[in-house]
C-alpha cells in the first residue's frame, strides 16, 4: 500500500541531516549560536608528517546514518584501520565517536539505545531546535575533546549558509563543528563561527570524498547512505525527488576520488524505529562485507 502524504510529512524530518538520526533538538528554537572564542572551529592544513594514509568518509543522510554503524563493525572485525575520519552531518556525529576510540559495538549500542525524545523541541514554528542538544550529546560522547584531540584525525564538513560552500574544520570545538554540520535549513538554527554562518554539510557535499583526498589520504573509503534515485516512488513529493537527484549528482561527481564507495540500499522512506535502525545496520554490514576485496586491494597498494 502506498504511504499517504500525511504519513510522509510525519517522517520528513527523519530524512534530514544528523538531527534526523538523533532527530530533533532539545528546547525551543532559539537564535543563532555564536562561536567566537579561542575554541571556535577552524581549519589548519596538515604538515607533511601529519598527512593521513587511510581516510574513512561518512556521508550525510539522517537516520540512514545507522548504516554507517554496520560499516564500522565490518571494518573493525577485519582489522581495517583508518587514521582520518571525514564526516558530514550524521557522518560527523558518528565520526566523532569513532575518532574518539569508541568501538563499533559501543557506537551500535548508543544508536539502538538513544531516546529521540531527548532531542525534541516544540516551538511556535513546530518541531524545531537550535542545536544545543546535539552539541551537548557530542560533548558527552567525545569527553568534550577538541577536534585535534582524538585517537584518529577528525575533519567535520559544513556548508556556508551563503553560497553553500564546503568548509572543513579540524581544530577547535568538536561539539560546535558537529552542530554546524548538522544544522538542517528551515528546521534547525544555523551556527555562526567567527562571523560566518554555517548549516548542514549535506548542503555542500553529502559525501566529501574529494576533501579527504586533498587532505593527503592515499586510500579513501567512502560511505554514501543517501537514497537511490531509482528508489524514488511516484508518490514522493516533487521537492524530495529534485533534492534526491541533486544529492546523487553531487556524490557521482566525487566518486572518482574514492578507492571504494560503499552505498547500501536502505529503501526510500526513513524512520527512527528500532526495526529501521536494525535494518540499516545490517545492510551497512552487508555492503561493507561485499566491498572487502576492493578495500584490501586498495590497502595493498599503500606505500
Short mmCIF file of C-alpha atoms in Angstrom, two decimals:
data_model
loop_
_atom_site.label_atom_id
_atom_site.label_comp_id
_atom_site.label_asym_id
_atom_site.label_seq_id
_atom_site.Cartn_x
_atom_site.Cartn_y
_atom_site.Cartn_z
CA UNK A 1 0.00 0.00 0.00
CA UNK A 2 1.32 3.43 -0.85
CA UNK A 3 2.17 5.74 2.02
CA UNK A 4 -0.10 8.74 2.26
CA UNK A 5 1.37 12.22 2.04
CA UNK A 6 0.34 12.78 5.66
CA UNK A 7 2.47 9.83 6.68
CA UNK A 8 5.36 11.16 4.65
CA UNK A 9 5.02 14.55 6.33
CA UNK A 10 5.24 12.81 9.69
CA UNK A 11 8.60 11.32 8.81
CA UNK A 12 10.03 14.10 6.69
CA UNK A 13 12.28 15.29 9.49
CA UNK A 14 13.93 11.89 9.59
CA UNK A 15 15.27 12.38 6.07
CA UNK A 16 17.31 15.37 7.16
CA UNK A 17 20.90 15.56 8.45
CA UNK A 18 22.20 14.42 11.79
CA UNK A 19 19.21 15.83 13.55
CA UNK A 20 17.30 13.24 11.56
CA UNK A 21 19.32 10.42 13.16
CA UNK A 22 19.15 11.84 16.63
CA UNK A 23 16.15 13.62 15.33
CA UNK A 24 15.00 16.87 16.87
CA UNK A 25 16.73 19.12 19.26
CA UNK A 26 16.02 19.98 22.88
CA UNK A 27 14.50 23.29 23.79
CA UNK A 28 12.57 25.75 21.71
CA UNK A 29 14.08 27.16 18.58
CA UNK A 30 16.49 29.89 19.61
CA UNK A 31 18.73 32.40 17.98
CA UNK A 32 21.87 31.65 16.05
CA UNK A 33 24.61 30.16 18.20
CA UNK A 34 27.83 32.17 18.21
CA UNK A 35 31.35 30.73 18.46
CA UNK A 36 33.98 33.45 18.52
CA UNK A 37 36.33 32.32 21.27
CA UNK A 38 39.70 30.58 21.06
CA UNK A 39 37.95 27.21 20.68
CA UNK A 40 35.90 28.30 17.65
CA UNK A 41 36.19 25.62 14.94
CA UNK A 42 38.70 26.32 12.19
CA UNK A 43 40.90 24.53 9.70
CA UNK A 44 44.67 24.19 9.88
CA UNK A 45 46.41 22.36 6.98
CA UNK A 46 48.23 19.18 7.89
CA UNK A 47 52.00 19.18 7.65
CA UNK A 48 53.70 16.52 5.55
CA UNK A 49 54.33 14.44 8.67
CA UNK A 50 50.65 14.70 9.67
CA UNK A 51 49.18 13.63 6.34
CA UNK A 52 46.82 10.67 6.71
CA UNK A 53 47.20 7.38 4.90
CA UNK A 54 43.70 5.86 5.03
CA UNK A 55 40.56 8.01 5.20
CA UNK A 56 37.02 6.98 6.00
CA UNK A 57 34.37 9.40 4.71
CA UNK A 58 30.96 9.15 6.38
CA UNK A 59 28.22 10.92 4.47
CA UNK A 60 25.04 12.76 5.41
CA UNK A 61 21.66 11.08 5.44
CA UNK A 62 19.75 11.39 8.71
CA UNK A 63 18.59 8.06 10.19
CA UNK A 64 20.08 6.34 7.16
CA UNK A 65 23.31 7.00 9.00
CA UNK A 66 22.63 3.93 11.11
CA UNK A 67 24.15 2.10 8.14
CA UNK A 68 27.49 3.73 8.98
CA UNK A 69 27.46 1.65 12.16
CA UNK A 70 27.30 -1.55 10.12
CA UNK A 71 30.25 -0.42 8.00
CA UNK A 72 32.28 0.36 11.11
CA UNK A 73 31.52 -3.09 12.50
CA UNK A 74 32.86 -4.80 9.39
CA UNK A 75 36.00 -2.65 9.20
CA UNK A 76 36.75 -3.28 12.86
CA UNK A 77 36.10 -7.02 12.64
CA UNK A 78 38.53 -7.27 9.74
CA UNK A 79 41.28 -5.22 11.32
CA UNK A 80 40.98 -2.37 8.81
CA UNK A 81 42.30 0.80 10.43
CA UNK A 82 41.77 4.35 9.28
CA UNK A 83 43.74 7.33 10.54
CA UNK A 84 41.39 10.04 9.23
CA UNK A 85 37.62 10.35 9.53
CA UNK A 86 35.80 12.96 7.45
CA UNK A 87 32.17 13.40 8.43
CA UNK A 88 29.22 15.37 7.12
CA UNK A 89 26.06 15.81 9.21
CA UNK A 90 25.15 12.40 10.69
CA UNK A 91 28.55 11.19 9.49
CA UNK A 92 30.17 13.90 11.62
CA UNK A 93 28.29 12.72 14.72
CA UNK A 94 29.24 9.08 14.30
CA UNK A 95 32.69 10.01 13.03
CA UNK A 96 33.39 11.98 16.21
CA UNK A 97 32.60 8.98 18.40
CA UNK A 98 34.68 6.69 16.19
CA UNK A 99 37.60 9.12 16.11
CA UNK A 100 37.48 9.23 19.89
CA UNK A 101 38.18 5.49 20.00
CA UNK A 102 34.69 4.14 20.66
CA UNK A 103 34.29 0.60 19.40
CA UNK A 104 31.81 -0.17 16.66
CA UNK A 105 29.81 -2.22 19.15
CA UNK A 106 29.64 0.68 21.58
CA UNK A 107 28.51 3.02 18.80
CA UNK A 108 25.89 0.48 17.77
CA UNK A 109 24.59 0.25 21.33
CA UNK A 110 24.35 4.02 21.53
CA UNK A 111 22.45 4.12 18.23
CA UNK A 112 19.99 1.49 19.41
CA UNK A 113 19.51 2.92 22.91
CA UNK A 114 19.15 6.62 22.06
CA UNK A 115 15.80 8.12 23.02
CA UNK A 116 14.72 10.57 20.31
CA UNK A 117 12.56 12.46 22.83
CA UNK A 118 15.76 13.82 24.30
CA UNK A 119 16.17 15.91 21.16
CA UNK A 120 12.58 17.06 20.64
CA UNK A 121 11.82 20.74 20.95
CA UNK A 122 8.43 22.34 20.38
CA UNK A 123 8.11 25.99 19.46
CA UNK A 124 5.58 28.23 17.77
CA UNK A 125 7.04 27.15 14.43
CA UNK A 126 6.63 23.46 15.16
CA UNK A 127 9.23 20.83 15.89
CA UNK A 128 12.41 22.78 15.61
CA UNK A 129 15.53 23.48 17.60
CA UNK A 130 18.73 25.43 17.84
CA UNK A 131 21.14 22.50 18.02
CA UNK A 132 22.17 22.76 21.65
CA UNK A 133 21.15 19.17 22.38
CA UNK A 134 23.28 17.86 19.52
CA UNK A 135 26.26 19.85 20.80
CA UNK A 136 25.70 18.52 24.33
CA UNK A 137 25.43 14.95 23.08
CA UNK A 138 28.65 15.22 21.08
CA UNK A 139 30.48 16.74 24.04
CA UNK A 140 29.31 13.86 26.26
CA UNK A 141 30.26 11.14 23.80
CA UNK A 142 33.69 12.60 23.00
CA UNK A 143 34.70 13.65 26.52
CA UNK A 144 34.48 17.24 25.25
CA UNK A 145 37.75 16.83 23.36
CA UNK A 146 38.73 19.31 20.64
CA UNK A 147 38.84 18.23 17.00
CA UNK A 148 42.58 17.56 17.16
CA UNK A 149 42.41 15.63 20.42
CA UNK A 150 41.31 12.21 19.17
CA UNK A 151 42.89 8.86 18.50
CA UNK A 152 42.13 9.34 14.81
CA UNK A 153 42.23 12.62 12.90
CA UNK A 154 38.76 14.09 12.56
CA UNK A 155 37.56 16.58 9.96
CA UNK A 156 33.98 17.89 10.08
CA UNK A 157 32.36 19.28 6.93
CA UNK A 158 29.81 22.09 6.98
CA UNK A 159 28.34 24.45 4.38
CA UNK A 160 28.34 28.23 4.42
CA UNK A 161 24.79 29.50 4.66
CA UNK A 162 25.53 31.90 1.83
CA UNK A 163 26.58 30.02 -1.29
CA UNK A 164 26.71 26.54 0.29
CA UNK A 165 30.49 26.43 0.06
CA UNK A 166 32.13 23.39 1.62
CA UNK A 167 34.07 24.28 4.76
CA UNK A 168 36.25 21.90 6.77
CA UNK A 169 37.05 22.07 10.47
CA UNK A 170 39.88 20.15 12.15
CA UNK A 171 40.70 22.39 15.12
CA UNK A 172 38.62 23.81 17.93
CA UNK A 173 35.35 22.68 19.48
CA UNK A 174 34.11 19.34 18.19
CA UNK A 175 30.62 19.96 19.56
CA UNK A 176 30.35 23.30 17.76
CA UNK A 177 31.63 21.88 14.47
CA UNK A 178 29.20 18.95 14.51
CA UNK A 179 26.38 21.28 15.50
CA UNK A 180 27.12 23.39 12.43
CA UNK A 181 27.45 20.33 10.20
CA UNK A 182 24.02 19.15 11.34
CA UNK A 183 22.02 22.38 11.15
CA UNK A 184 19.32 21.44 8.67
CA UNK A 185 17.96 24.51 6.86
CA UNK A 186 14.42 25.56 7.81
CA UNK A 187 14.46 23.13 10.69
CA UNK A 188 17.44 23.92 12.87
CA UNK A 189 19.10 27.22 13.57
CA UNK A 190 22.36 27.85 11.71
CA UNK A 191 25.62 28.32 13.60
CA UNK A 192 27.79 31.41 13.35
CA UNK A 193 31.53 30.71 13.63
CA UNK A 194 33.93 33.65 13.63
CA UNK A 195 31.32 35.77 11.89
CA UNK A 196 30.32 33.28 9.18
CA UNK A 197 27.03 31.37 9.28
CA UNK A 198 27.07 27.63 8.59
CA UNK A 199 24.49 24.93 8.18
CA UNK A 200 24.21 21.26 7.26
CA UNK A 201 27.21 19.83 5.42
CA UNK A 202 24.77 18.00 3.17
CA UNK A 203 24.02 21.33 1.51
CA UNK A 204 27.56 21.46 0.08
CA UNK A 205 28.82 17.89 -0.29
CA UNK A 206 26.78 14.97 1.07
CA UNK A 207 29.90 12.75 0.93
CA UNK A 208 33.03 14.96 0.87
CA UNK A 209 35.28 12.43 -0.84
CA UNK A 210 37.49 14.86 -2.72
CA UNK A 211 38.25 16.69 0.51
CA UNK A 212 39.67 13.51 2.04
CA UNK A 213 41.93 13.02 -0.97
CA UNK A 214 43.08 16.63 -0.87
CA UNK A 215 43.92 16.24 2.81
CA UNK A 216 46.54 13.73 1.69
CA UNK A 217 44.85 10.35 2.12
CA UNK A 218 46.38 7.65 -0.07
CA UNK A 219 43.33 5.40 0.30
CA UNK A 220 39.79 6.75 0.62
CA UNK A 221 36.89 4.56 1.73
CA UNK A 222 33.61 6.47 1.43
CA UNK A 223 30.12 5.61 2.62
CA UNK A 224 27.05 7.08 0.92
CA UNK A 225 23.81 6.44 2.81
CA UNK A 226 21.53 8.59 0.64
CA UNK A 227 18.54 7.15 -1.17
CA UNK A 228 18.98 5.53 -4.56
CA UNK A 229 17.46 7.66 -7.31
CA UNK A 230 15.94 4.50 -8.73
CA UNK A 231 14.03 4.05 -5.46
CA UNK A 232 12.15 7.37 -5.69
CA UNK A 233 8.46 6.35 -5.68
CA UNK A 234 5.87 8.05 -7.91
CA UNK A 235 4.04 9.49 -4.91
CA UNK A 236 7.10 11.20 -3.46
CA UNK A 237 6.77 14.99 -3.27
CA UNK A 238 8.43 16.64 -6.25
CA UNK A 239 10.71 18.67 -3.97
CA UNK A 240 12.05 15.47 -2.42
CA UNK A 241 12.74 13.92 -5.81
CA UNK A 242 14.57 17.02 -7.01
CA UNK A 243 16.68 17.14 -3.86
CA UNK A 244 17.49 13.41 -4.04
CA UNK A 245 18.63 13.73 -7.66
CA UNK A 246 20.76 16.76 -6.83
CA UNK A 247 22.35 14.90 -3.92
CA UNK A 248 23.07 11.88 -6.12
CA UNK A 249 24.65 14.13 -8.73
CA UNK A 250 26.97 15.65 -6.15
CA UNK A 251 28.08 12.22 -4.96
CA UNK A 252 28.58 10.95 -8.50
CA UNK A 253 30.81 13.95 -9.25
CA UNK A 254 33.09 12.97 -6.36
CA UNK A 255 33.00 9.19 -6.72
CA UNK A 256 36.18 9.03 -8.81
CA UNK A 257 38.18 10.31 -5.83
CA UNK A 258 37.27 7.24 -3.75
CA UNK A 259 39.10 3.95 -3.91
CA UNK A 260 35.97 2.32 -2.52
CA UNK A 261 32.47 3.79 -2.41
CA UNK A 262 30.00 1.84 -0.28
CA UNK A 263 26.34 2.63 -0.97
CA UNK A 264 23.89 0.34 0.81
CA UNK A 265 20.30 0.25 -0.39
CA UNK A 266 18.26 1.50 2.55
CA UNK A 267 14.96 1.97 0.78
CA UNK A 268 13.38 5.37 0.23
CA UNK A 269 11.38 6.20 3.34
CA UNK A 270 13.42 6.53 6.50
CA UNK A 271 12.36 6.08 10.10
CA UNK A 272 13.74 6.19 13.62
CA UNK A 273 12.06 2.94 14.63
CA UNK A 274 14.11 0.15 16.12
CA UNK A 275 13.24 -2.03 13.15
CA UNK A 276 14.59 0.56 10.71
CA UNK A 277 17.74 1.09 12.76
CA UNK A 278 18.49 -2.63 12.76
CA UNK A 279 17.79 -2.89 9.03
CA UNK A 280 20.19 -0.06 8.23
CA UNK A 281 22.94 -1.52 10.39
CA UNK A 282 22.50 -4.94 8.74
CA UNK A 283 22.54 -3.52 5.20
CA UNK A 284 25.57 -1.41 6.05
CA UNK A 285 27.33 -4.56 7.18
CA UNK A 286 26.33 -6.45 4.05
CA UNK A 287 27.51 -3.68 1.74
CA UNK A 288 30.82 -3.28 3.58
CA UNK A 289 31.43 -7.01 3.56
CA UNK A 290 30.85 -7.10 -0.19
CA UNK A 291 33.38 -4.28 -0.58
CA UNK A 292 36.11 -6.01 1.47
CA UNK A 293 38.04 -7.41 -1.54
CA UNK A 294 38.23 -3.96 -3.10
CA UNK A 295 39.24 -2.39 0.21
CA UNK A 296 42.02 -4.91 0.72
CA UNK A 297 43.22 -4.39 -2.82
CA UNK A 298 43.44 -0.63 -2.24
CA UNK A 299 45.26 -1.08 1.07
CA UNK A 300 47.77 -3.41 -0.58
CA UNK A 301 48.86 -0.52 -2.80
CA UNK A 302 49.84 1.68 0.14
CA UNK A 303 53.39 2.95 0.01
#
